[in-house]
Amino acid sequence: MNKKELEARTKSFALRVIKFVSALPKNEVNRVVGYQLLKSGTSIGANYREANRAESRKDFIHKIAIIEKEAAETQYWLELCAEADIGNPKQRQWLLKESGELLAIFTASGRTAKSRR
């Protein structure tokens, strides 16, 4: 997968997070959990776009580490949604799977970048 494809994939993921959160019933729990999920889930693509414009290898490695953290946090919020039965189960499952795949991709990318220092 090249940079443009991964940028498109992370943007598509962010859009699906937005749609998932937008469809949640309006209550205090969903507002708080949805807000956190929205922040971390949309941050993955934004930070990846920024990483592709890094000023140095060190800057790139730092930004990839941020993406890893955001992907892991996104998984956490989606796991809470699953365990609390929040949101559409089919959409939630897709998001969980995709966030896991993105986390694996960025973890591997970070390791590769670090090994080439």
Coordinates of N, CA and C in Angstrom, one line a residue:
M1 N 0.9 -1.2 0.0 CA 0.0 0.0 0.0 C 0.9 1.2 0.0
N2 N 0.6 2.2 -0.9 CA 1.4 3.4 -1.0 C 0.9 4.5 -0.1
K3 N 1.6 5.6 0.0 CA 1.1 6.7 0.8 C -0.3 7.2 0.5
K4 N -0.5 7.4 -0.7 CA -1.8 7.9 -1.1 C -3.0 7.0 -0.8
E5 N -2.7 5.7 -1.0 CA -3.7 4.7 -0.6 C -4.0 4.7 0.9
L6 N -2.9 4.8 1.7 CA -3.0 4.7 3.1 C -3.7 6.0 3.6
E7 N -3.4 7.1 3.0 CA -4.0 8.4 3.4 C -5.5 8.3 3.1
A8 N -5.9 7.7 1.9 CA -7.3 7.5 1.6 C -8.0 6.5 2.6
R9 N -7.3 5.5 3.0 CA -7.8 4.5 3.9 C -8.1 5.1 5.3
T10 N -7.1 5.9 5.8 CA -7.3 6.6 7.1 C -8.4 7.6 7.0
K11 N -8.6 8.3 5.9 CA -9.6 9.3 5.7 C -11.0 8.6 5.7
S12 N -11.1 7.5 5.0 CA -12.3 6.7 5.0 C -12.7 6.2 6.4
F13 N -11.7 5.8 7.1 CA -11.9 5.3 8.5 C -12.5 6.5 9.3
A14 N -11.9 7.7 9.2 CA -12.3 8.8 9.9 C -13.8 9.1 9.6
L15 N -14.1 9.1 8.3 CA -15.5 9.3 7.9 C -16.5 8.3 8.5
R16 N -16.1 7.1 8.6 CA -16.9 6.0 9.2 C -17.1 6.2 10.7
V17 N -16.0 6.7 11.3 CA -16.1 7.1 12.7 C -17.1 8.2 12.9
I18 N -17.0 9.2 12.1 CA -17.9 10.4 12.2 C -19.4 9.9 12.0
K19 N -19.6 9.0 11.0 CA -21.0 8.5 10.8 C -21.5 7.7 12.0
F20 N -20.6 6.8 12.5 CA -20.9 6.0 13.7 C -21.3 6.9 14.9
V21 N -20.5 7.9 15.2 CA -20.7 8.7 16.3 C -22.0 9.5 16.1
S22 N -22.2 10.0 14.9 CA -23.3 10.9 14.6 C -24.7 10.1 14.8
A23 N -24.6 8.8 14.6 CA -25.8 8.0 14.7 C -26.1 7.6 16.1
L24 N -25.3 7.8 17.1 CA -25.5 7.4 18.4 C -26.7 8.2 19.0
P25 N -27.5 7.5 19.8 CA -28.6 8.2 20.5 C -28.0 9.3 21.4
K26 N -28.7 10.4 21.5 CA -28.3 11.5 22.3 C -28.5 11.3 23.8
N27 N -27.4 11.0 24.5 CA -27.4 11.0 26.0 C -26.0 11.3 26.5
E28 N -25.9 11.5 27.8 CA -24.6 11.9 28.3 C -23.5 10.9 28.1
V29 N -23.7 9.7 28.3 CA -22.7 8.6 28.1 C -22.2 8.6 26.6
N30 N -23.2 8.6 25.7 CA -22.8 8.6 24.3 C -22.1 9.9 23.9
R31 N -22.5 11.0 24.5 CA -21.8 12.2 24.2 C -20.3 12.2 24.6
V32 N -20.0 11.7 25.8 CA -18.7 11.6 26.3 C -17.9 10.6 25.5
V33 N -18.4 9.4 25.4 CA -17.7 8.3 24.7 C -17.5 8.7 23.2
G34 N -18.6 9.2 22.6 CA -18.6 9.5 21.2 C -17.5 10.6 20.9
Y35 N -17.5 11.6 21.8 CA -16.5 12.7 21.6 C -15.1 12.2 21.7
Q36 N -14.8 11.3 22.6 CA -13.4 10.7 22.7 C -13.1 9.9 21.5
L37 N -14.0 9.1 21.0 CA -13.9 8.2 19.9 C -13.7 9.1 18.6
L38 N -14.5 10.2 18.5 CA -14.4 11.1 17.4 C -13.0 11.7 17.3
K39 N -12.5 12.2 18.5 CA -11.2 12.8 18.5 C -10.1 11.9 18.1
S40 N -10.0 10.7 18.7 CA -8.9 9.8 18.4 C -9.1 9.1 17.0
G41 N -10.3 8.8 16.6 CA -10.5 8.1 15.3 C -10.2 9.0 14.1
T42 N -10.5 10.3 14.3 CA -10.2 11.2 13.1 C -8.8 11.7 13.2
S43 N -8.1 11.6 14.3 CA -6.7 12.0 14.4 C -5.8 11.1 13.7
I44 N -6.1 9.9 13.5 CA -5.2 8.9 12.9 C -4.8 9.4 11.5
G45 N -5.8 9.7 10.7 CA -5.6 10.2 9.3 C -5.0 11.6 9.3
A46 N -5.4 12.5 10.1 CA -4.8 13.8 10.2 C -3.3 13.7 10.5
N47 N -3.0 12.9 11.5 CA -1.5 12.8 11.8 C -0.7 12.0 10.8
Y48 N -1.4 11.1 10.1 CA -0.6 10.4 9.0 C -0.3 11.4 7.9
R49 N -1.3 12.2 7.5 CA -1.1 13.2 6.5 C 0.1 14.1 6.9
E50 N 0.1 14.5 8.2 CA 1.2 15.3 8.7 C 2.5 14.6 8.7
A51 N 2.5 13.3 9.0 CA 3.8 12.5 9.0 C 4.4 12.4 7.6
N52 N 3.5 12.4 6.6 CA 4.0 12.3 5.2 C 4.7 13.6 4.8
R53 N 4.5 14.6 5.6 CA 5.1 15.9 5.3 C 6.1 16.3 6.4
A54 N 6.6 15.3 7.0 CA 7.6 15.5 8.1 C 8.9 16.2 7.6
E55 N 9.5 16.9 8.5 CA 10.7 17.7 8.2 C 11.9 16.9 8.3
S56 N 11.9 15.7 8.9 CA 13.1 14.9 9.1 C 12.6 13.4 9.4
R57 N 13.5 12.5 9.4 CA 13.2 11.1 9.8 C 12.8 11.1 11.2
K58 N 13.4 11.9 12.1 CA 13.1 11.9 13.5 C 11.7 12.4 13.7
D59 N 11.3 13.5 12.9 CA 10.0 14.0 13.0 C 8.9 13.0 12.5
F60 N 9.3 12.3 11.4 CA 8.4 11.2 10.9 C 8.2 10.1 12.0
I61 N 9.2 9.7 12.6 CA 9.1 8.6 13.6 C 8.2 9.1 14.8
H62 N 8.4 10.3 15.2 CA 7.6 10.9 16.2 C 6.1 10.9 15.9
K63 N 5.8 11.4 14.7 CA 4.4 11.4 14.2 C 3.8 10.1 14.1
I64 N 4.6 9.1 13.6 CA 4.1 7.7 13.5 C 3.7 7.2 14.9
A65 N 4.6 7.5 15.9 CA 4.3 7.1 17.3 C 3.0 7.7 17.8
I66 N 2.7 9.0 17.4 CA 1.5 9.6 17.8 C 0.3 8.8 17.2
I67 N 0.4 8.5 15.9 CA -0.6 7.7 15.2 C -0.9 6.4 15.9
E68 N 0.2 5.7 16.3 CA 0.0 4.4 17.0 C -0.8 4.7 18.3
K69 N -0.5 5.7 19.0 CA -1.2 6.0 20.3 C -2.7 6.3 20.0
E70 N -2.9 7.1 18.9 CA -4.3 7.4 18.6 C -5.1 6.2 18.1
A71 N -4.5 5.3 17.4 CA -5.1 4.1 16.9 C -5.4 3.2 18.1
A72 N -4.5 3.1 19.1 CA -4.7 2.2 20.3 C -5.9 2.9 21.1
E73 N -5.9 4.2 21.2 CA -7.0 4.8 22.0 C -8.3 4.6 21.3
T74 N -8.3 4.7 20.0 CA -9.6 4.4 19.2 C -10.1 3.0 19.5
Q75 N -9.2 2.1 19.5 CA -9.6 0.7 19.8 C -10.2 0.6 21.2
Y76 N -9.6 1.3 22.2 CA -10.1 1.3 23.5 C -11.5 1.8 23.6
W77 N -11.8 3.0 22.9 CA -13.2 3.5 23.0 C -14.2 2.6 22.2
L78 N -13.7 2.0 21.2 CA -14.6 1.0 20.4 C -14.8 -0.2 21.3
E79 N -13.8 -0.7 22.0 CA -14.1 -1.8 22.9 C -15.1 -1.5 24.0
L80 N -15.0 -0.2 24.6 CA -16.0 0.2 25.5 C -17.4 0.2 24.9
C81 N -17.4 0.7 23.7 CA -18.7 0.8 23.0 C -19.3 -0.7 22.9
A82 N -18.4 -1.6 22.5 CA -18.8 -3.0 22.3 C -19.3 -3.6 23.7
E83 N -18.5 -3.4 24.7 CA -18.9 -4.0 26.0 C -20.1 -3.3 26.6
A84 N -20.4 -2.0 26.3 CA -21.5 -1.3 26.8 C -22.7 -1.3 25.8
D85 N -22.5 -2.0 24.7 CA -23.5 -2.2 23.7 C -24.0 -0.8 23.2
I86 N -23.0 0.0 22.8 CA -23.3 1.4 22.3 C -23.0 1.3 20.8
G87 N -24.0 1.8 20.0 CA -23.8 2.0 18.6 C -24.2 0.7 17.8
N88 N -24.2 0.9 16.5 CA -24.6 -0.2 15.6 C -23.5 -1.3 15.7
P89 N -23.9 -2.5 16.0 CA -22.9 -3.6 16.2 C -22.1 -3.9 14.9
K90 N -22.7 -3.9 13.8 CA -22.0 -4.2 12.5 C -21.0 -3.1 12.2
Q91 N -21.4 -1.9 12.3 CA -20.5 -0.8 12.1 C -19.3 -0.8 13.1
R92 N -19.7 -1.0 14.4 CA -18.7 -1.0 15.4 C -17.7 -2.1 15.2
Q93 N -18.1 -3.3 14.8 CA -17.2 -4.4 14.5 C -16.3 -4.1 13.4
W94 N -16.8 -3.4 12.3 CA -15.9 -3.0 11.2 C -14.9 -2.1 11.7
L95 N -15.3 -1.1 12.5 CA -14.4 -0.1 13.0 C -13.3 -0.7 13.9
L96 N -13.7 -1.6 14.7 CA -12.7 -2.3 15.6 C -11.7 -3.1 14.7
K97 N -12.2 -3.8 13.7 CA -11.3 -4.5 12.8 C -10.3 -3.6 12.1
E98 N -10.8 -2.5 11.6 CA -10.0 -1.6 10.8 C -9.0 -0.9 11.7
S99 N -9.5 -0.5 12.9 CA -8.5 0.2 13.8 C -7.4 -0.7 14.2
G100 N -7.7 -2.0 14.3 CA -6.6 -3.0 14.6 C -5.7 -3.1 13.5
E101 N -6.2 -3.2 12.3 CA -5.3 -3.2 11.1 C -4.5 -2.0 10.9
L102 N -5.1 -0.8 11.1 CA -4.3 0.4 11.1 C -3.2 0.5 12.1
L103 N -3.6 0.0 13.3 CA -2.6 0.0 14.4 C -1.4 -0.9 14.0
A104 N -1.7 -2.1 13.4 CA -0.6 -3.0 13.0 C 0.2 -2.3 11.9
I105 N -0.4 -1.7 11.0 CA 0.4 -1.0 9.9 C 1.3 0.0 10.4
F106 N 0.8 0.9 11.3 CA 1.6 2.0 11.8 C 2.7 1.5 12.8
T107 N 2.4 0.5 13.6 CA 3.4 -0.1 14.4 C 4.5 -0.7 13.6
A108 N 4.2 -1.4 12.5 CA 5.3 -1.9 11.7 C 6.0 -0.8 11.0
S109 N 5.3 0.3 10.6 CA 6.0 1.4 9.9 C 6.9 2.1 10.9
G110 N 6.5 2.2 12.1 CA 7.4 2.9 13.1 C 8.6 2.1 13.4
R111 N 8.5 0.7 13.5 CA 9.6 -0.1 13.7 C 10.6 -0.1 12.5
T112 N 10.1 -0.1 11.3 CA 10.9 0.0 10.1 C 11.7 1.3 10.1
A113 N 10.9 2.4 10.3 CA 11.6 3.8 10.3 C 12.7 3.8 11.4
K114 N 12.4 3.3 12.6 CA 13.4 3.3 13.6 C 14.7 2.5 13.3
S115 N 14.4 1.4 12.6 CA 15.6 0.5 12.3 C 16.4 1.1 11.2
R116 N 15.9 2.0 10.4 CA 16.7 2.7 9.3 C 17.3 4.0 9.8
R117 N 17.3 4.3 11.0 CA 17.9 5.5 11.5 C 19.4 5.6 11.2

